[in-house]
Tab-separated table of C-alpha atoms in Angstrom:
chain	number	residue	atom	x	y	z
A	640	MET	CA	28.464	23.800	-4.621
A	641	ALA	CA	25.682	26.307	-4.022
A	642	LEU	CA	22.688	25.652	-6.254
A	643	THR	CA	21.142	28.455	-8.327
A	644	LYS	CA	18.465	28.555	-11.006
A	645	ASP	CA	21.315	28.623	-13.529
A	646	THR	CA	23.022	25.468	-12.181
A	647	ARG	CA	23.413	22.757	-14.819
A	648	ILE	CA	24.327	19.099	-14.498
A	649	THR	CA	26.638	17.627	-17.125
A	650	LEU	CA	25.145	14.636	-18.949
A	651	ASN	CA	27.096	11.554	-20.003
A	652	ASP	CA	27.205	12.783	-23.630
A	653	GLY	CA	28.805	16.129	-22.700
A	654	ASN	CA	25.647	18.235	-22.915
A	655	SER	CA	24.224	19.823	-19.754
A	656	ILE	CA	20.732	20.116	-18.276
A	657	PRO	CA	19.410	22.937	-16.034
A	658	ILE	CA	18.676	21.610	-12.550
A	659	ILE	CA	15.186	23.135	-12.487
A	660	GLY	CA	12.655	22.949	-15.273
A	661	LEU	CA	9.086	23.965	-16.008
A	662	GLY	CA	6.687	21.034	-16.249
A	663	THR	CA	3.888	21.754	-18.736
A	664	TYR	CA	1.429	18.861	-18.310
A	665	ALA	CA	-2.144	19.960	-17.622
A	666	SER	CA	-5.447	18.101	-17.450
A	667	PRO	CA	-7.446	18.118	-20.707
A	668	ASP	CA	-9.937	20.625	-19.221
A	669	VAL	CA	-7.219	23.290	-18.737
A	670	PRO	CA	-7.161	25.767	-21.680
A	671	LYS	CA	-4.008	25.261	-23.767
A	672	ASN	CA	-3.234	28.985	-23.849
A	673	LEU	CA	-2.540	28.924	-20.085
A	674	GLY	CA	0.507	26.749	-20.730
A	675	GLU	CA	1.677	29.182	-23.396
A	676	ASP	CA	1.328	32.157	-21.053
A	677	ALA	CA	3.024	30.308	-18.182
A	678	THR	CA	5.976	29.349	-20.376
A	679	LYS	CA	6.524	32.977	-21.369
A	680	ILE	CA	6.384	34.062	-17.722
A	681	ALA	CA	8.748	31.255	-16.693
A	682	ILE	CA	11.323	32.262	-19.308
A	683	ASP	CA	11.058	35.901	-18.167
A	684	LEU	CA	11.719	34.711	-14.586
A	685	GLY	CA	14.829	32.809	-15.634
A	686	TYR	CA	13.638	29.246	-16.253
A	687	ARG	CA	15.632	27.789	-19.138
A	688	HIS	CA	14.481	24.163	-19.045
A	689	ILE	CA	11.038	23.420	-20.510
A	690	ASP	CA	9.636	19.888	-20.213
A	691	CYS	CA	6.775	18.841	-22.462
A	692	ALA	CA	5.534	15.823	-24.447
A	693	TYR	CA	3.556	14.905	-27.527
A	694	ILE	CA	0.844	13.283	-25.383
A	695	TYR	CA	0.250	16.532	-23.448
A	696	GLY	CA	-1.331	17.943	-26.611
A	697	ASN	CA	0.132	21.424	-26.117
A	698	GLU	CA	3.440	21.475	-27.996
A	699	VAL	CA	2.052	24.033	-30.483
A	700	GLN	CA	1.371	26.478	-27.632
A	701	ILE	CA	4.624	25.778	-25.768
A	702	GLY	CA	6.537	26.243	-29.027
A	703	ASN	CA	4.752	29.552	-29.612
A	704	ALA	CA	5.913	30.749	-26.184
A	705	ILE	CA	9.536	29.724	-26.692
A	706	ARG	CA	9.717	31.339	-30.129
A	707	ALA	CA	8.052	34.529	-28.831
A	708	LYS	CA	10.747	34.857	-26.156
A	709	ILE	CA	13.459	34.248	-28.761
A	710	SER	CA	11.889	36.833	-31.068
A	711	ASP	CA	11.724	39.538	-28.386
A	712	GLY	CA	15.379	38.992	-27.475
A	713	THR	CA	14.832	37.535	-23.985
A	714	VAL	CA	16.698	34.338	-24.907
A	715	LYS	CA	18.514	32.686	-27.776
A	716	ARG	CA	17.514	29.186	-28.895
A	717	GLU	CA	20.695	27.739	-27.359
A	718	ASP	CA	19.723	29.184	-23.956
A	719	ILE	CA	16.611	26.992	-23.845
A	720	PHE	CA	16.758	23.304	-22.917
A	721	TYR	CA	13.655	21.636	-24.333
A	722	THR	CA	12.668	18.077	-23.415
A	723	GLY	CA	10.204	16.183	-25.586
A	724	LYS	CA	8.925	12.614	-25.190
A	725	LEU	CA	8.305	9.822	-27.664
A	726	TRP	CA	4.812	8.496	-27.015
A	727	CYS	CA	4.266	4.742	-26.843
A	728	THR	CA	2.346	4.554	-30.150
A	729	PHE	CA	5.520	5.651	-31.998
A	730	PHE	CA	7.821	2.894	-30.684
A	731	SER	CA	8.040	0.883	-33.925
A	732	PRO	CA	11.422	1.807	-35.462
A	733	GLU	CA	9.817	3.169	-38.635
A	734	LEU	CA	7.589	5.494	-36.569
A	735	VAL	CA	10.171	6.925	-34.134
A	736	ARG	CA	11.419	9.670	-36.430
A	737	LYS	CA	7.831	10.486	-37.467
A	738	GLY	CA	6.933	10.958	-33.803
A	739	LEU	CA	9.918	13.257	-33.326
A	740	GLU	CA	9.188	15.216	-36.494
A	741	LYS	CA	5.567	15.721	-35.377
A	742	SER	CA	6.855	17.378	-32.188
A	743	LEU	CA	9.396	19.485	-34.115
A	744	GLN	CA	6.674	20.594	-36.524
A	745	ASP	CA	4.258	21.505	-33.718
A	746	LEU	CA	6.982	23.378	-31.831
A	747	GLN	CA	8.440	24.961	-34.981
A	748	LEU	CA	11.928	24.165	-33.679
A	749	ASP	CA	14.864	22.704	-35.610
A	750	TYR	CA	15.980	20.335	-32.853
A	751	LEU	CA	15.153	19.134	-29.344
A	752	ASP	CA	17.721	19.251	-26.559
A	753	LEU	CA	16.475	16.005	-25.044
A	754	PHE	CA	14.109	13.365	-26.410
A	755	ILE	CA	13.085	10.508	-24.138
A	756	MET	CA	11.001	7.343	-24.357
A	757	HIS	CA	7.916	8.240	-22.313
A	758	TRP	CA	7.441	4.691	-20.928
A	759	PRO	CA	9.247	1.373	-21.413
A	760	PHE	CA	6.204	-0.228	-23.095
A	761	SER	CA	4.697	0.099	-26.563
A	762	ILE	CA	1.080	0.685	-27.593
A	763	LYS	CA	-0.361	-0.043	-31.028
A	764	PRO	CA	-1.018	3.162	-33.000
A	765	GLU	CA	-4.685	2.243	-33.454
A	766	GLY	CA	-5.269	1.957	-29.696
A	767	ALA	CA	-6.282	4.677	-27.230
A	768	GLU	CA	-3.610	7.266	-26.481
A	769	GLU	CA	-4.706	8.169	-22.975
A	770	PRO	CA	-7.025	6.741	-20.295
A	771	SER	CA	-9.520	9.604	-20.545
A	772	ASN	CA	-10.528	8.255	-23.977
A	773	PRO	CA	-13.523	6.023	-23.124
A	774	ASP	CA	-14.205	4.907	-26.707
A	775	LYS	CA	-10.991	2.957	-27.224
A	776	ALA	CA	-9.012	0.567	-25.070
A	777	PHE	CA	-5.233	0.514	-24.981
A	778	ALA	CA	-3.906	-1.952	-27.525
A	779	TYR	CA	-0.683	-3.495	-26.257
A	780	ASP	CA	2.164	-3.818	-28.707
A	781	ASP	CA	5.310	-5.912	-28.371
A	782	VAL	CA	7.980	-3.661	-29.871
A	783	ASP	CA	11.277	-4.382	-28.108
A	784	PHE	CA	12.638	-1.082	-26.789
A	785	TYR	CA	16.023	-2.154	-28.170
A	786	ALA	CA	14.645	-1.378	-31.638
A	787	THR	CA	13.104	1.907	-30.473
A	788	TRP	CA	16.418	2.937	-28.919
A	789	GLU	CA	18.352	2.233	-32.132
A	790	ALA	CA	15.960	4.546	-33.996
A	791	LEU	CA	16.488	7.232	-31.329
A	792	GLU	CA	20.255	6.908	-31.767
A	793	LYS	CA	19.752	7.622	-35.488
A	794	CYS	CA	17.715	10.752	-34.632
A	795	LYS	CA	20.651	11.947	-32.507
A	796	ASP	CA	23.107	11.214	-35.321
A	797	ALA	CA	20.861	13.181	-37.702
A	798	GLY	CA	21.111	16.257	-35.435
A	799	LEU	CA	17.380	16.329	-34.685
A	800	VAL	CA	18.044	15.840	-30.963
A	801	LYS	CA	21.078	16.666	-28.839
A	802	SER	CA	20.555	14.004	-26.170
A	803	ILE	CA	18.399	10.907	-25.744
A	804	GLY	CA	17.074	9.303	-22.588
A	805	VAL	CA	14.268	7.323	-21.008
A	806	SER	CA	11.422	7.812	-18.558
A	807	ASN	CA	9.736	5.483	-16.067
A	808	PHE	CA	12.303	2.703	-16.545
A	809	ASN	CA	13.051	0.452	-13.598
A	810	LYS	CA	16.545	-0.841	-12.762
A	811	ARG	CA	16.045	-4.120	-14.615
A	812	GLN	CA	14.959	-2.321	-17.789
A	813	LEU	CA	17.894	0.087	-17.588
A	814	GLU	CA	20.268	-2.855	-17.141
A	815	ARG	CA	18.798	-4.518	-20.220
A	816	LEU	CA	19.142	-1.365	-22.317
A	817	LEU	CA	22.709	-0.753	-21.154
A	818	SER	CA	23.659	-4.339	-22.065
A	819	LYS	CA	22.209	-4.044	-25.589
A	820	PRO	CA	24.658	-5.381	-28.186
A	821	GLY	CA	25.994	-2.509	-30.276
A	822	LEU	CA	24.704	0.208	-27.923
A	823	LYS	CA	25.940	3.490	-29.380
A	824	TYR	CA	24.647	6.001	-26.813
A	825	LYS	CA	23.723	5.425	-23.191
A	826	PRO	CA	20.550	7.142	-21.985
A	827	VAL	CA	21.555	10.443	-20.387
A	828	CYS	CA	18.634	10.422	-17.951
A	829	ASN	CA	15.727	8.524	-16.496
A	830	GLN	CA	12.745	10.785	-15.795
A	831	VAL	CA	10.702	9.328	-12.940
A	832	GLU	CA	8.147	10.212	-10.306
A	833	CYS	CA	10.128	11.354	-7.265
A	834	HIS	CA	9.104	13.083	-4.028
A	835	ILE	CA	9.377	12.684	-0.257
A	836	TYR	CA	7.038	9.639	-0.346
A	837	LEU	CA	9.008	8.122	-3.262
A	838	SER	CA	12.600	9.240	-2.782
A	839	GLN	CA	14.011	6.810	-5.411
A	840	SER	CA	17.282	6.432	-3.471
A	841	LYS	CA	17.980	2.888	-4.722
A	842	LEU	CA	17.213	3.768	-8.332
A	843	GLN	CA	19.298	6.936	-8.018
A	844	ALA	CA	22.261	4.994	-6.641
A	845	TYR	CA	22.084	2.591	-9.571
A	846	CYS	CA	21.727	5.417	-12.115
A	847	ASN	CA	24.633	7.323	-10.542
A	848	SER	CA	26.813	4.224	-10.943
A	849	LYS	CA	26.040	4.300	-14.687
A	850	SER	CA	26.347	8.113	-15.147
A	851	ILE	CA	22.601	8.450	-15.757
A	852	ILE	CA	20.894	11.362	-14.031
A	853	LEU	CA	17.426	11.284	-12.522
A	854	VAL	CA	14.870	13.899	-13.527
A	855	ALA	CA	11.947	14.155	-11.091
A	856	TYR	CA	8.306	14.735	-11.942
A	857	SER	CA	5.388	15.027	-9.489
A	858	VAL	CA	7.818	16.414	-6.894
A	859	LEU	CA	4.898	17.847	-4.902
A	860	GLY	CA	3.007	14.570	-4.915
A	861	SER	CA	0.714	14.864	-7.889
A	862	HIS	CA	-1.815	16.995	-9.704
A	863	ARG	CA	-4.383	14.400	-8.438
A	864	ASP	CA	-6.015	13.948	-11.836
A	865	LYS	CA	-8.603	11.189	-11.277
A	866	ASN	CA	-7.694	9.623	-14.643
A	867	TRP	CA	-4.229	8.803	-13.330
A	868	VAL	CA	-4.233	8.968	-9.534
A	869	ASP	CA	-5.976	7.072	-6.719
A	870	LEU	CA	-7.600	9.947	-4.829
A	871	SER	CA	-7.553	7.968	-1.557
A	872	THR	CA	-3.752	8.295	-1.341
A	873	PRO	CA	-2.382	10.804	1.219
A	874	VAL	CA	-1.831	14.404	0.113
A	875	LEU	CA	1.921	14.897	0.280
A	876	LEU	CA	1.870	18.647	0.977
A	877	GLU	CA	-0.315	18.031	4.056
A	878	ASP	CA	2.306	15.803	5.694
A	879	PRO	CA	2.813	17.064	9.299
A	880	ILE	CA	6.550	16.276	9.397
A	881	LEU	CA	7.090	18.161	6.143
A	882	ALA	CA	5.093	21.060	7.630
A	883	ASN	CA	7.325	21.088	10.724
A	884	VAL	CA	10.502	21.222	8.651
A	885	ALA	CA	9.007	23.970	6.468
A	886	ALA	CA	8.088	26.052	9.520
A	887	LYS	CA	11.655	25.765	10.819
A	888	TYR	CA	12.966	27.410	7.621
A	889	ASN	CA	9.994	29.785	7.286
A	890	ARG	CA	9.240	28.239	3.914
A	891	SER	CA	6.210	26.596	2.321
A	892	PRO	CA	5.943	22.784	2.355
A	893	ALA	CA	6.195	22.899	-1.455
A	894	GLU	CA	9.508	24.762	-1.369
A	895	VAL	CA	10.976	22.293	1.138
A	896	ALA	CA	9.683	19.287	-0.842
A	897	MET	CA	11.380	20.652	-3.965
A	898	ARG	CA	14.595	21.601	-2.175
A	899	PHE	CA	14.870	18.067	-0.776
A	900	ILE	CA	14.917	16.601	-4.302
A	901	LEU	CA	17.387	19.225	-5.581
A	902	GLN	CA	19.813	18.523	-2.744
A	903	LYS	CA	19.744	14.842	-3.657
A	904	GLY	CA	21.277	15.892	-6.970
A	905	ILE	CA	18.101	15.230	-8.950
A	906	VAL	CA	16.733	17.594	-11.609
A	907	VAL	CA	13.359	19.012	-10.541
A	908	LEU	CA	10.424	19.726	-12.835
A	909	ALA	CA	8.301	22.383	-11.156
A	910	LYS	CA	4.786	22.576	-12.573
A	911	SER	CA	2.706	25.710	-12.178
A	912	PHE	CA	0.779	27.982	-14.520
A	913	THR	CA	0.526	30.928	-12.094
A	914	ALA	CA	3.096	33.720	-12.122
A	915	ALA	CA	3.293	34.032	-8.317
A	916	ARG	CA	3.901	30.295	-7.867
A	917	LEU	CA	6.452	30.171	-10.664
A	918	LYS	CA	8.349	32.951	-8.914
A	919	GLN	CA	7.957	31.354	-5.471
A	920	ASN	CA	9.322	28.047	-6.794
A	921	LEU	CA	12.639	29.778	-7.541
A	922	GLY	CA	12.840	30.526	-3.812
A	923	VAL	CA	14.169	26.975	-3.413
A	924	PHE	CA	17.601	28.424	-4.179
A	925	ASP	CA	17.471	30.874	-1.259
A	926	PHE	CA	17.915	28.316	1.528
A	927	GLU	CA	19.533	24.964	2.228
A	928	LEU	CA	18.268	22.005	4.259
A	929	ASN	CA	20.714	20.749	6.878
A	930	PRO	CA	21.772	17.046	6.833
A	931	GLU	CA	19.522	16.237	9.804
A	932	ASP	CA	16.411	17.572	8.052
A	933	MET	CA	17.393	15.826	4.810
A	934	LYS	CA	17.516	12.550	6.816
A	935	THR	CA	14.142	13.308	8.436
A	936	LEU	CA	12.544	13.834	5.027
A	937	GLU	CA	14.282	10.772	3.548
A	938	GLU	CA	12.629	8.692	6.267
A	939	LEU	CA	9.172	9.697	4.965
A	940	ASP	CA	9.730	7.441	1.934
A	941	LYS	CA	6.825	4.987	1.495
A	942	ASN	CA	7.725	3.829	-2.031
A	943	LEU	CA	4.380	5.391	-2.977
A	944	HIS	CA	3.675	5.960	-6.663
A	945	TYR	CA	0.856	8.404	-7.362
A	946	GLY	CA	1.015	7.873	-11.125
A	947	LEU	CA	0.814	4.105	-11.479
A	948	PHE	CA	-0.707	4.120	-15.003
A	949	LYS	CA	-2.582	0.964	-13.946
A	950	GLN	CA	-4.250	0.763	-17.358
A	951	MET	CA	-0.978	-0.781	-18.589
A	952	LYS	CA	-0.461	-3.220	-15.717
A	953	GLN	CA	-0.838	-6.298	-17.931
A	954	HIS	CA	1.899	-5.196	-20.345
A	955	PRO	CA	5.065	-7.339	-19.988
A	956	GLU	CA	7.190	-4.168	-19.720
A	957	TYR	CA	5.031	-2.479	-17.058
A	958	PRO	CA	7.786	-1.048	-14.801
A	959	PHE	CA	6.242	-0.898	-11.329
A	960	HIS	CA	6.020	-4.593	-10.492
A	961	ASP	CA	9.667	-4.324	-9.401
A	962	GLU	CA	10.697	-2.587	-6.174
A	963	TYR	CA	12.671	0.018	-8.175
């Protein structure tokens, strides 16, 4: 099947997700209005999948953009696929719906298309929310994600979200969730870091066997925010083999890196706040990598995580101690 910007993948609950989405995370020093402007431009260009999160601190602006494009007739609400994320301080069952309702209120939307657990571990509400907060340390919590998941299932039953999923879960954690007694809904997706240095083939094979799709973030390596990323790691887009493949197709390394993930059957979140780049990113649908070049790029896998979130390494549910 030829991929286009309008291609959707059917989820295990019958809903469908656009294969390319706009990622809206930005460092705290980036003005929030840039995300709002970029979202409007993206929708004008044909993006229909918008990925955001409570912890990004910009759901008010992203919601403004979506509603502006609905108001001017560019799209209807049902055309837009919006993903939100439950932050780790809302994992206690009595807080899950509050966390969701905070996002809905900020966005001024009646429902989310997809709501996912941002990480498999919980943080106490009185602890720091992000590592750039120097005044507070993270306060580990021990909420079992079984209980969090049951509360998410109730949010789906209440019509506040269409689909529910997870993010940054390893295979062992997915297995545990899927074996939960009384499981009502399987996660539809696992959103994970995925790129040519972290191709996630083993995790993808496992997820495929359970009808769970992978959604890829940091597909171009990383935004290299010093709060999250070891700046001594190699810059993915400067990889010489990637550059050679890109030259062969007369494409940018970024386009080839994105196309590689798409052809693996993984949903891609493309993050950019510039109109020219947003448009260029849709060029990934204008060419196809041959099997030989797919194999060449697959062999670049180093199992390298850029976003290790090492601040949480001591938490029992920290996911990256396992191979995948």
